[in-house]
CSV table of C-alpha atoms in Angstrom, one decimal:
chain,number,residue,atom,x,y,z
A,1,MET,CA,83.0,61.6,74.8
A,2,SER,CA,80.1,63.0,76.8
A,3,THR,CA,77.6,65.5,75.6
A,4,ALA,CA,75.6,68.3,77.3
A,5,SER,CA,73.0,70.8,76.2
A,6,ILE,CA,72.4,74.3,77.5
A,7,ARG,CA,69.6,76.8,76.8
A,8,ILE,CA,70.1,80.6,77.4
A,9,ASP,CA,66.7,82.0,78.2
A,10,PRO,CA,66.6,85.9,78.2
A,11,GLU,CA,63.6,85.8,80.5
A,12,ALA,CA,65.5,83.8,83.2
A,13,VAL,CA,67.0,86.9,84.8
A,14,VAL,CA,68.8,86.6,88.1
A,15,ALA,CA,69.5,90.3,88.6
A,16,PRO,CA,71.1,93.3,87.0
A,17,ILE,CA,74.9,93.2,87.5
A,18,ASP,CA,76.2,95.2,90.5
A,19,ARG,CA,79.9,95.6,89.7
A,20,ARG,CA,80.8,95.2,93.3
A,21,ILE,CA,80.5,91.4,92.8
A,22,PHE,CA,84.0,91.6,91.3
A,23,GLY,CA,85.6,93.0,94.4
A,24,SER,CA,88.8,92.0,96.1
A,25,PHE,CA,90.5,92.3,99.5
A,26,VAL,CA,93.7,93.8,100.9
A,27,GLU,CA,94.7,93.1,104.5
A,28,HIS,CA,97.8,94.1,106.4
A,29,LEU,CA,99.0,90.5,106.3
A,30,GLY,CA,102.2,89.0,105.1
A,31,ARG,CA,103.5,90.7,101.9
A,32,CYS,CA,100.1,91.8,100.6
A,33,VAL,CA,100.8,95.5,101.3
A,34,TYR,CA,104.5,95.8,102.1
A,35,ASP,CA,106.6,94.2,99.3
A,36,GLY,CA,103.3,93.6,97.5
A,37,ILE,CA,101.5,96.7,96.3
A,38,TYR,CA,103.9,99.0,98.1
A,39,GLU,CA,107.7,98.7,97.7
A,40,PRO,CA,109.4,102.2,97.6
A,41,GLY,CA,112.8,100.8,96.7
A,42,HIS,CA,111.6,98.8,93.7
A,43,PRO,CA,112.8,99.9,90.2
A,44,GLN,CA,109.1,100.3,89.2
A,45,ALA,CA,107.9,102.1,92.2
A,46,ASP,CA,106.1,105.4,91.5
A,47,GLU,CA,106.6,108.6,93.4
A,48,ASN,CA,104.3,107.3,96.3
A,49,GLY,CA,106.2,103.9,96.6
A,50,PHE,CA,103.5,101.8,94.9
A,51,ARG,CA,104.7,99.3,92.3
A,52,LYS,CA,103.6,100.3,88.8
A,53,ASP,CA,103.8,96.7,87.5
A,54,VAL,CA,101.5,95.6,90.3
A,55,THR,CA,99.1,98.5,89.7
A,56,ALA,CA,98.9,97.5,86.0
A,57,LEU,CA,98.1,93.9,86.9
A,58,VAL,CA,95.4,95.0,89.4
A,59,LYS,CA,93.8,97.1,86.7
A,60,GLU,CA,93.9,94.2,84.3
A,61,LEU,CA,92.3,91.9,87.0
A,62,GLY,CA,89.3,94.2,87.1
A,63,ALA,CA,88.7,94.4,90.8
A,64,THR,CA,86.0,96.9,91.3
A,65,THR,CA,86.0,97.3,95.1
A,66,ILE,CA,88.7,96.6,97.7
A,67,ARG,CA,87.8,95.6,101.2
A,68,TYR,CA,90.4,97.1,103.7
A,69,PRO,CA,92.4,96.8,106.1
A,70,GLY,CA,91.1,93.4,107.3
A,71,GLY,CA,90.4,90.7,108.0
A,72,ASN,CA,91.6,89.5,111.4
A,73,PHE,CA,94.1,92.4,111.3
A,74,VAL,CA,91.3,95.0,111.8
A,75,SER,CA,90.3,93.7,115.3
A,76,GLY,CA,93.5,95.1,116.8
A,77,TYR,CA,93.9,98.1,114.5
A,78,ARG,CA,94.0,101.7,115.5
A,79,TRP,CA,93.3,103.7,112.4
A,80,GLU,CA,94.9,106.8,113.8
A,81,ASP,CA,98.3,105.1,113.6
A,82,GLY,CA,98.1,105.1,109.8
A,83,VAL,CA,97.5,108.8,109.2
A,84,GLY,CA,99.6,111.9,109.5
A,85,PRO,CA,103.4,112.3,109.0
A,86,ARG,CA,105.0,108.9,108.3
A,87,GLU,CA,108.0,109.6,110.5
A,88,SER,CA,105.6,110.0,113.5
A,89,ARG,CA,103.7,106.8,113.0
A,90,PRO,CA,104.1,104.1,115.6
A,91,VAL,CA,105.2,100.5,115.0
A,92,ARG,CA,102.6,98.2,116.6
A,93,ARG,CA,102.3,94.4,117.3
A,94,ASP,CA,99.7,92.7,115.1
A,95,LEU,CA,98.3,89.9,117.2
A,96,ALA,CA,96.3,88.4,114.4
A,97,TRP,CA,99.3,87.4,112.3
A,98,HIS,CA,102.1,87.8,114.9
A,99,ALA,CA,104.0,90.4,113.0
A,100,LEU,CA,105.0,94.1,113.3
A,101,GLU,CA,103.0,96.7,111.6
A,102,THR,CA,104.9,99.8,110.6
A,103,ASN,CA,101.8,101.8,109.6
A,104,GLN,CA,103.6,103.3,106.6
A,105,ILE,CA,100.5,102.7,104.6
A,106,GLY,CA,97.2,103.8,106.0
A,107,LEU,CA,93.8,105.1,104.9
A,108,ASN,CA,94.9,108.1,102.9
A,109,GLU,CA,97.7,106.4,101.0
A,110,PHE,CA,95.5,103.4,100.2
A,111,ALA,CA,92.5,105.4,99.2
A,112,SER,CA,94.7,107.5,96.9
A,113,TRP,CA,96.0,104.3,95.3
A,114,LEU,CA,92.5,103.0,94.7
A,115,GLN,CA,91.6,106.2,92.9
A,116,GLU,CA,94.5,105.5,90.5
A,117,ILE,CA,93.3,102.0,89.8
A,118,GLY,CA,89.6,103.0,89.6
A,119,SER,CA,88.4,100.8,92.5
A,120,GLU,CA,86.0,101.7,95.3
A,121,LEU,CA,87.1,101.4,98.9
A,122,MET,CA,85.1,99.2,101.3
A,123,LEU,CA,86.3,100.0,104.8
A,124,ALA,CA,86.2,97.8,107.9
A,125,VAL,CA,85.9,99.2,111.4
A,126,ASN,CA,87.4,97.6,114.5
A,127,LEU,CA,84.7,96.2,116.7
A,128,GLY,CA,87.1,93.6,118.4
A,129,THR,CA,89.1,95.9,120.6
A,130,ARG,CA,87.3,99.2,119.9
A,131,GLY,CA,83.7,100.3,119.5
A,132,ILE,CA,81.1,103.0,118.5
A,133,LEU,CA,83.1,106.1,119.2
A,134,GLU,CA,86.2,105.0,117.3
A,135,ALA,CA,83.9,104.0,114.3
A,136,LEU,CA,82.3,107.4,114.3
A,137,ASP,CA,85.7,109.1,114.5
A,138,LEU,CA,86.9,107.1,111.5
A,139,LEU,CA,83.7,108.0,109.6
A,140,GLU,CA,84.1,111.6,110.3
A,141,TYR,CA,87.8,111.6,109.3
A,142,ALA,CA,87.1,109.8,106.1
A,143,ASN,CA,83.8,111.2,104.9
A,144,HIS,CA,82.9,114.6,106.4
A,145,PRO,CA,83.8,117.5,104.0
A,146,SER,CA,85.2,120.0,106.4
A,147,GLY,CA,84.6,122.2,109.5
A,148,THR,CA,84.9,119.5,112.1
A,149,ALA,CA,87.9,118.5,114.2
A,150,LEU,CA,88.6,115.2,112.3
A,151,SER,CA,87.7,116.4,108.8
A,152,ASP,CA,90.0,119.3,109.3
A,153,LEU,CA,92.7,117.0,110.6
A,154,ARG,CA,92.4,115.0,107.4
A,155,ALA,CA,92.9,118.2,105.4
A,156,ALA,CA,95.9,119.1,107.6
A,157,HIS,CA,97.3,115.7,106.6
A,158,GLY,CA,97.1,116.8,102.9
A,159,TYR,CA,93.8,115.4,101.9
A,160,PRO,CA,91.2,118.2,101.8
A,161,GLU,CA,88.6,116.2,99.8
A,162,PRO,CA,86.5,113.5,101.7
A,163,TRP,CA,86.9,109.9,100.5
A,164,ASP,CA,83.1,109.4,100.4
A,165,ILE,CA,83.3,105.7,101.4
A,166,ARG,CA,79.8,104.2,101.1
A,167,MET,CA,80.3,100.6,102.2
A,168,TRP,CA,81.5,99.7,105.7
A,169,CYS,CA,82.1,96.4,107.5
A,170,LEU,CA,81.2,96.2,111.1
A,171,GLY,CA,84.2,94.2,112.3
A,172,ASN,CA,85.4,90.9,111.0
A,173,GLU,CA,84.6,87.3,111.9
A,174,MET,CA,83.5,88.1,115.4
A,175,ASP,CA,82.3,84.5,115.9
A,176,GLY,CA,85.9,83.1,115.6
A,177,PRO,CA,87.9,82.3,118.7
A,178,TRP,CA,91.0,83.3,116.7
A,179,GLN,CA,89.6,86.8,116.5
A,180,THR,CA,91.0,89.4,118.9
A,181,GLY,CA,87.9,90.4,121.0
A,182,TYR,CA,85.6,87.7,119.7
A,183,MET,CA,82.1,87.7,121.1
A,184,THR,CA,78.9,85.7,121.4
A,185,ALA,CA,76.3,86.3,118.8
A,186,ASP,CA,74.1,88.2,121.3
A,187,ASP,CA,76.9,90.5,122.4
A,188,TYR,CA,78.1,91.2,118.9
A,189,GLY,CA,74.6,91.7,117.6
A,190,LYS,CA,73.9,94.4,120.2
A,191,LEU,CA,77.2,96.2,119.5
A,192,ALA,CA,76.8,96.0,115.8
A,193,ALA,CA,73.2,97.4,116.0
A,194,ARG,CA,74.3,100.3,118.2
A,195,THR,CA,77.3,101.0,116.0
A,196,ALA,CA,75.2,100.9,112.8
A,197,GLN,CA,72.5,103.1,114.3
A,198,ALA,CA,75.1,105.7,115.2
A,199,MET,CA,76.9,105.6,111.9
A,200,LYS,CA,73.7,106.0,109.9
A,201,ALA,CA,72.8,108.9,112.2
A,202,ALA,CA,76.0,110.5,111.1
A,203,GLN,CA,75.5,109.6,107.4
A,204,LYS,CA,72.2,108.0,106.5
A,205,ASP,CA,73.2,106.8,103.0
A,206,LEU,CA,75.9,104.3,104.2
A,207,GLU,CA,75.7,100.7,103.3
A,208,LEU,CA,76.7,98.6,106.3
A,209,VAL,CA,77.8,94.9,106.5
A,210,VAL,CA,77.2,92.9,109.7
A,211,CYS,CA,79.4,89.9,110.4
A,212,GLY,CA,77.9,86.6,109.5
A,213,SER,CA,79.5,83.2,110.3
A,214,SER,CA,83.2,82.8,109.5
A,215,GLY,CA,82.3,79.7,107.6
A,216,SER,CA,79.5,77.1,107.2
A,217,SER,CA,81.4,74.7,109.3
A,218,MET,CA,81.2,76.9,112.4
A,219,PRO,CA,79.2,75.2,115.2
A,220,THR,CA,77.0,78.3,115.5
A,221,PHE,CA,76.4,78.7,111.7
A,222,GLY,CA,72.8,79.7,111.1
A,223,GLU,CA,72.0,80.5,114.7
A,224,TRP,CA,74.7,83.2,114.7
A,225,GLU,CA,73.1,84.9,111.7
A,226,ARG,CA,69.7,84.7,113.3
A,227,THR,CA,70.7,86.1,116.6
A,228,VAL,CA,72.8,88.9,115.1
A,229,LEU,CA,70.1,90.0,112.7
A,230,GLU,CA,67.4,89.9,115.4
A,231,HIS,CA,69.4,92.8,116.9
A,232,ALA,CA,70.8,94.6,113.8
A,233,TYR,CA,68.3,94.0,111.0
A,234,ASP,CA,66.8,97.5,110.9
A,235,TYR,CA,70.2,99.2,110.7
A,236,VAL,CA,72.3,97.1,108.3
A,237,ASP,CA,72.1,96.3,104.6
A,238,PHE,CA,74.3,93.2,104.2
A,239,VAL,CA,75.4,90.1,106.1
A,240,SER,CA,78.9,88.8,105.4
A,241,CYS,CA,79.8,85.3,104.2
A,242,HIS,CA,83.3,83.8,104.2
A,243,ALA,CA,84.4,80.5,102.5
A,244,TYR,CA,87.6,78.9,101.4
A,245,TYR,CA,88.2,75.6,99.6
A,246,GLN,CA,91.0,73.2,98.9
A,247,GLU,CA,91.6,69.7,97.7
A,248,PHE,CA,92.1,67.1,100.5
A,249,ASP,CA,93.9,63.8,100.2
A,250,GLY,CA,93.8,63.7,96.4
A,251,ASP,CA,90.0,63.9,96.3
A,252,LEU,CA,89.8,66.0,93.1
A,253,ASP,CA,86.2,65.2,92.3
A,254,SER,CA,85.0,66.6,95.7
A,255,PHE,CA,87.2,69.6,95.2
A,256,LEU,CA,85.8,70.3,91.7
A,257,ALA,CA,82.3,70.1,93.3
A,258,SER,CA,83.1,72.8,95.9
A,259,ALA,CA,80.5,75.2,94.4
A,260,LEU,CA,77.8,72.9,95.8
A,261,ASP,CA,78.9,73.8,99.3
A,262,MET,CA,78.9,77.5,98.4
A,263,ARG,CA,75.4,77.2,97.1
A,264,TYR,CA,74.3,75.6,100.4
A,265,PHE,CA,76.0,78.4,102.3
A,266,ILE,CA,74.3,81.1,100.4
A,267,GLU,CA,70.9,79.6,100.4
A,268,THR,CA,71.0,78.9,104.2
A,269,VAL,CA,72.0,82.5,105.0
A,270,VAL,CA,69.3,83.8,102.7
A,271,THR,CA,66.6,81.6,104.3
A,272,THR,CA,67.8,82.6,107.8
A,273,ALA,CA,67.8,86.3,107.0
A,274,ASP,CA,64.4,86.2,105.3
A,275,ALA,CA,63.0,84.3,108.4
A,276,VAL,CA,64.1,87.2,110.6
A,277,GLY,CA,62.6,89.7,108.2
A,278,HIS,CA,59.4,87.8,108.1
A,279,ARG,CA,59.1,87.8,111.9
A,280,ARG,CA,59.7,91.5,111.9
A,281,LYS,CA,57.0,92.0,109.3
A,282,THR,CA,59.2,94.0,107.0
A,283,ASP,CA,59.6,94.1,103.3
A,284,LYS,CA,63.3,94.9,103.6
A,285,LYS,CA,65.7,92.2,102.3
A,286,ILE,CA,69.2,91.8,103.7
A,287,MET,CA,71.7,91.2,101.0
A,288,LEU,CA,74.8,89.1,101.2
A,289,SER,CA,78.4,90.3,101.0
A,290,PHE,CA,80.6,87.3,100.2
A,291,ASP,CA,83.5,89.4,101.2
A,292,GLU,CA,86.1,86.6,101.7
A,293,TRP,CA,86.2,83.7,99.2
A,294,ASN,CA,89.0,81.9,97.5
A,295,ILE,CA,91.1,78.7,97.3
A,296,TRP,CA,93.3,78.5,100.4
A,297,TYR,CA,95.6,75.7,101.5
A,298,LEU,CA,94.5,76.3,105.0
A,299,LYS,CA,95.6,72.8,106.2
A,300,GLU,CA,99.1,73.4,105.1
A,301,HIS,CA,99.2,76.9,106.7
A,302,GLN,CA,98.0,75.5,110.0
A,303,GLU,CA,100.7,72.8,110.0
A,304,SER,CA,103.4,75.3,109.1
A,305,ASP,CA,105.4,77.7,111.4
A,306,GLU,CA,104.5,80.8,109.3
A,307,VAL,CA,102.9,82.3,112.4
A,308,ASN,CA,105.4,81.9,115.3
A,309,GLU,CA,106.9,83.6,118.3
A,310,THR,CA,109.0,86.1,116.3
A,311,TRP,CA,107.8,89.5,115.4
A,312,PRO,CA,108.9,90.1,111.7
A,313,ILE,CA,107.8,92.9,109.4
A,314,ALA,CA,105.9,91.7,106.3
A,315,PRO,CA,106.9,88.0,106.5
A,316,ARG,CA,106.0,85.5,103.8
A,317,GLN,CA,102.7,84.1,104.9
A,318,LEU,CA,99.9,82.3,103.0
A,319,GLU,CA,101.8,82.5,99.7
A,320,ASP,CA,99.9,79.7,98.0
A,321,VAL,CA,100.8,78.8,94.4
A,322,TYR,CA,97.7,77.8,92.5
A,323,SER,CA,97.2,75.0,90.0
A,324,VAL,CA,95.0,74.6,86.9
A,325,ALA,CA,92.5,72.6,89.1
A,326,ASP,CA,92.5,75.4,91.6
A,327,ALA,CA,91.7,77.9,88.9
A,328,VAL,CA,88.9,75.7,87.5
A,329,VAL,CA,87.2,75.5,91.0
A,330,PHE,CA,87.9,79.2,91.5
A,331,GLY,CA,86.1,80.0,88.2
A,332,SER,CA,83.1,77.8,89.2
A,333,LEU,CA,82.9,79.6,92.6
A,334,LEU,CA,82.7,83.0,90.8
A,335,MET,CA,80.0,81.5,88.6
A,336,THR,CA,78.1,80.5,91.7
A,337,LEU,CA,78.2,84.0,93.1
A,338,LEU,CA,76.8,85.3,89.8
A,339,GLU,CA,74.1,82.6,89.9
A,340,HIS,CA,72.9,84.0,93.3
A,341,HIS,CA,73.4,87.7,92.3
A,342,ASP,CA,69.8,88.5,93.3
A,343,ARG,CA,71.1,88.3,96.9
A,344,VAL,CA,74.9,88.2,96.7
A,345,ARG,CA,75.3,91.8,95.7
A,346,SER,CA,78.9,92.2,96.8
A,347,ALA,CA,81.9,89.9,96.9
A,348,SER,CA,85.6,90.2,97.7
A,349,LEU,CA,88.2,87.8,96.4
A,350,ALA,CA,90.6,87.3,99.3
A,351,GLN,CA,93.2,88.5,98.7
A,352,LEU,CA,94.8,90.7,96.0
A,353,VAL,CA,98.6,90.4,96.1
A,354,ASN,CA,100.9,87.6,97.4
A,355,VAL,CA,98.6,86.4,100.2
A,356,ILE,CA,96.4,83.7,98.7
A,357,ALA,CA,96.3,86.0,95.7
A,358,PRO,CA,95.9,86.1,91.9
A,359,ILE,CA,99.0,88.3,91.7
A,360,MET,CA,102.5,87.4,93.0
A,361,THR,CA,105.6,89.5,93.4
A,362,GLU,CA,109.2,89.1,94.3
A,363,PRO,CA,110.9,91.9,96.3
A,364,GLY,CA,113.0,94.0,93.8
A,365,GLY,CA,111.9,91.6,91.0
A,366,ASP,CA,109.0,90.5,88.9
A,367,ALA,CA,105.2,90.5,89.3
A,368,TRP,CA,103.2,87.7,87.6
A,369,ARG,CA,99.7,86.2,87.2
A,370,GLN,CA,98.6,83.1,89.1
A,371,THR,CA,96.3,80.6,87.4
A,372,THR,CA,93.3,82.1,89.3
A,373,PHE,CA,94.0,85.5,87.8
A,374,PHE,CA,92.5,84.4,84.5
A,375,PRO,CA,88.9,83.4,85.4
A,376,PHE,CA,88.5,86.5,87.5
A,377,SER,CA,89.9,89.0,84.9
A,378,VAL,CA,87.9,87.5,82.0
A,379,THR,CA,84.6,87.3,83.9
A,380,SER,CA,85.0,90.9,85.2
A,381,ARG,CA,85.7,92.2,81.8
A,382,LEU,CA,83.0,90.2,79.8
A,383,ALA,CA,80.1,90.2,82.3
A,384,GLN,CA,77.7,93.1,81.8
A,385,GLY,CA,74.1,94.0,81.8
A,386,ARG,CA,72.2,91.3,83.7
A,387,VAL,CA,72.9,87.7,84.9
A,388,LEU,CA,70.9,84.9,83.2
A,389,LYS,CA,70.4,81.4,84.7
A,390,PRO,CA,70.8,78.8,81.8
A,391,ARG,CA,69.0,75.5,81.7
A,392,VAL,CA,71.7,72.8,81.7
A,393,GLU,CA,71.2,69.2,80.8
A,394,ALA,CA,74.4,67.2,81.4
A,395,GLY,CA,75.7,64.1,83.1
A,396,THR,CA,76.9,64.0,86.6
A,397,VAL,CA,80.2,63.5,88.5
A,398,THR,CA,80.1,61.6,91.9
A,399,SER,CA,82.0,63.2,94.7
A,400,LYS,CA,82.6,61.7,98.1
A,401,LYS,CA,82.0,64.9,100.0
A,402,TYR,CA,79.1,66.6,98.1
A,403,GLY,CA,77.4,63.8,96.3
A,404,GLU,CA,76.3,64.2,92.7
A,405,ALA,CA,77.4,67.3,90.8
A,406,SER,CA,76.6,68.3,87.3
A,407,ALA,CA,79.5,67.5,85.0
A,408,VAL,CA,78.9,70.9,83.2
A,409,ASP,CA,77.7,74.1,84.8
A,410,ALA,CA,77.1,77.4,83.1
A,411,VAL,CA,76.0,81.0,83.8
A,412,ALA,CA,75.4,83.8,81.3
A,413,THR,CA,75.2,87.5,81.1
A,414,ASP,CA,73.5,89.8,78.6
A,415,GLY,CA,73.8,93.5,78.0
A,416,ASP,CA,73.6,96.2,75.3
A,417,GLU,CA,77.2,95.4,74.1
A,418,GLY,CA,76.8,91.7,73.9
A,419,SER,CA,76.3,88.4,75.8
A,420,ALA,CA,78.7,86.1,77.5
A,421,VAL,CA,78.6,82.4,78.6
A,422,PHE,CA,80.9,81.0,81.4
A,423,LEU,CA,81.3,77.3,81.6
A,424,VAL,CA,83.0,74.7,83.8
A,425,ASN,CA,83.6,71.0,83.0
A,426,ARG,CA,84.1,69.1,86.2
A,427,SER,CA,84.5,65.7,84.6
A,428,ARG,CA,87.8,63.9,83.6
A,429,GLU,CA,86.7,63.7,80.0
A,430,ALA,CA,85.9,66.1,77.2
A,431,VAL,CA,82.3,67.2,76.7
A,432,ASP,CA,80.7,68.3,73.5
A,433,VAL,CA,78.2,71.0,74.4
A,434,THR,CA,75.5,72.6,72.3
A,435,ILE,CA,74.2,76.0,73.6
A,436,ASP,CA,70.9,77.5,72.4
A,437,VAL,CA,71.6,81.2,72.3
A,438,SER,CA,68.8,82.1,69.8
A,439,GLY,CA,67.0,84.0,72.5
A,440,VAL,CA,69.7,86.6,73.0
A,441,GLY,CA,70.0,87.3,69.2
A,442,ARG,CA,73.7,87.4,68.7
A,443,ALA,CA,75.3,86.9,65.4
A,444,ALA,CA,79.0,86.2,66.0
A,445,VAL,CA,81.6,84.9,68.5
A,446,ALA,CA,83.7,87.8,69.6
A,447,GLU,CA,86.0,85.9,72.0
A,448,ALA,CA,86.3,82.3,73.2
A,449,VAL,CA,89.0,81.2,75.7
A,450,THR,CA,89.6,78.3,78.0
A,451,LEU,CA,91.8,77.4,80.9
A,452,TRP,CA,92.9,73.8,81.0
A,453,ASP,CA,96.1,71.7,80.8
A,454,ASP,CA,97.0,68.0,80.4
A,455,ASP,CA,98.5,68.4,83.9
A,456,VAL,CA,95.7,69.7,86.2
A,457,TYR,CA,98.4,70.5,88.8
A,458,ALA,CA,100.5,72.8,86.5
A,459,LYS,CA,101.3,76.1,88.1
A,460,ASN,CA,102.8,79.5,87.3
A,461,THR,CA,105.9,80.0,89.5
A,462,ILE,CA,108.7,82.6,89.8
A,463,ASP,CA,110.8,80.4,87.5
A,464,ASP,CA,108.1,79.7,85.0
A,465,GLN,CA,105.6,82.6,85.2
A,466,GLU,CA,103.7,81.7,82.0
A,467,ARG,CA,103.4,78.0,82.3
A,468,VAL,CA,99.6,78.2,82.5
A,469,GLY,CA,97.5,80.7,80.6
A,470,LEU,CA,94.3,81.1,78.5
A,471,LYS,CA,94.0,79.1,75.3
A,472,PRO,CA,91.8,79.7,72.3
A,473,LEU,CA,88.5,77.8,72.5
A,474,ASP,CA,86.9,76.5,69.3
A,475,ALA,CA,83.4,77.9,69.6
A,476,ARG,CA,81.2,77.9,66.5
A,477,LEU,CA,77.9,79.7,66.1
A,478,ASP,CA,75.6,78.1,63.6
A,479,GLY,CA,72.4,80.1,63.5
A,480,GLY,CA,71.2,80.2,67.1
A,481,THR,CA,73.2,77.3,68.2
A,482,LEU,CA,76.7,77.5,69.7
A,483,ARG,CA,78.8,74.4,69.6
A,484,VAL,CA,81.9,73.9,71.8
A,485,ARG,CA,84.1,71.2,73.1
A,486,LEU,CA,85.0,71.5,76.7
A,487,GLU,CA,88.3,69.9,77.7
A,488,PRO,CA,88.5,67.8,80.9
A,489,VAL,CA,88.7,69.8,84.1
A,490,SER,CA,88.4,73.2,82.4
A,491,TRP,CA,86.9,76.6,82.8
A,492,SER,CA,85.8,78.5,79.7
A,493,ALA,CA,84.3,81.8,78.6
A,494,ILE,CA,82.6,82.9,75.3
A,495,ALA,CA,81.6,86.4,74.3
A,496,LEU,CA,78.9,86.9,71.7
A,497,ARG,CA,78.1,90.1,69.8
């Protein structure tokens, strides 16, 4: 059995926790909205058609912000289609996912649902097929109190109070040739700058997210961010990052080391943004919004016929079923976002229900938790106060794709109500870990859980919805030393009080 030692230093502060790091994402894609969160004919539908069992799971998940309505979908979206009397709303073709959009759910219904679950709305504007005027119209409709044409229209639609949306995305993945209306970095940067300037003229306290690269593998990665920010730096607050991971060809070790790629992505974007800021001689720092991240079986999706020449309504698309190994990597990615929380101030797990999601549903039937549900819900619940970067001494695991990775990684948080330590064991053997927590001055273990299984590919399915779940973790606090045994390929969390 291997060993590792960790020291929690209360002075090694990364940043105070911004709760928006625990955000998620809802796109009009597949069964995320229709037959997901919204199913009027379901036995557990509320008076507005939203599934109460799904709402309860979303609350348990702890998603603090929800990015909406896309994603690729937004680049062809007309927001006006989703407001007003439902019987008058048009059915449109969604070119992004080759499906029909009924527009039965739009801004007002979705924002009302978010109020019920206690999450903040992060709204995306269409800069693929639309532009500045449409973005300003949407801003007026959503946020202006009253007395203008569009704010009064919102009131006439039954929503007299403004939604007060603070965080806005300026389009989505505009570097991607799959995106309707995609552009060069120069063209997009100019449009984003003009749109941002106009939106802040209308409401100066908005926080605006400019599109970064769709992934670190894009041929323009780095140069895209530089060019866009040369135009938009003065008007925006965040640059977006998107990253998805999966296991390829049975290479579990490389998959378990995926967080190394996420670190490279974050550090490259930070360096690029800061270089632009330095040239502009400004103290302003651009933050990162990692507003799409997850495990996604993208290769299998691309090889399937999920998107074809038919035009279905709410088809089954991207309904990945996640394993223990997926959840362990997922947990390590969330830890990586926390490790870089000084610059990654917002993040959105993509997506929320059915579509590469922690929550699955069956039409007319059950809703259940995927394996990835557990690291997110526990971390969102236990993390508070400020993020601390522990010192970790452990062996390494060799991966073909990313080289040497620490067998054990950790991140910690510390606040008025207690401290928490989050750990991942990437190795194929158990590791005995000693953690020096004397600096945070906690006297007892309040909670200790782990996610692992003898079968790293075990999953929760519709027929076996509780096959995988959290297990008790034997964590013993002796003075200022915490002792714990991490099982092979596992993610764990310990709360101290």
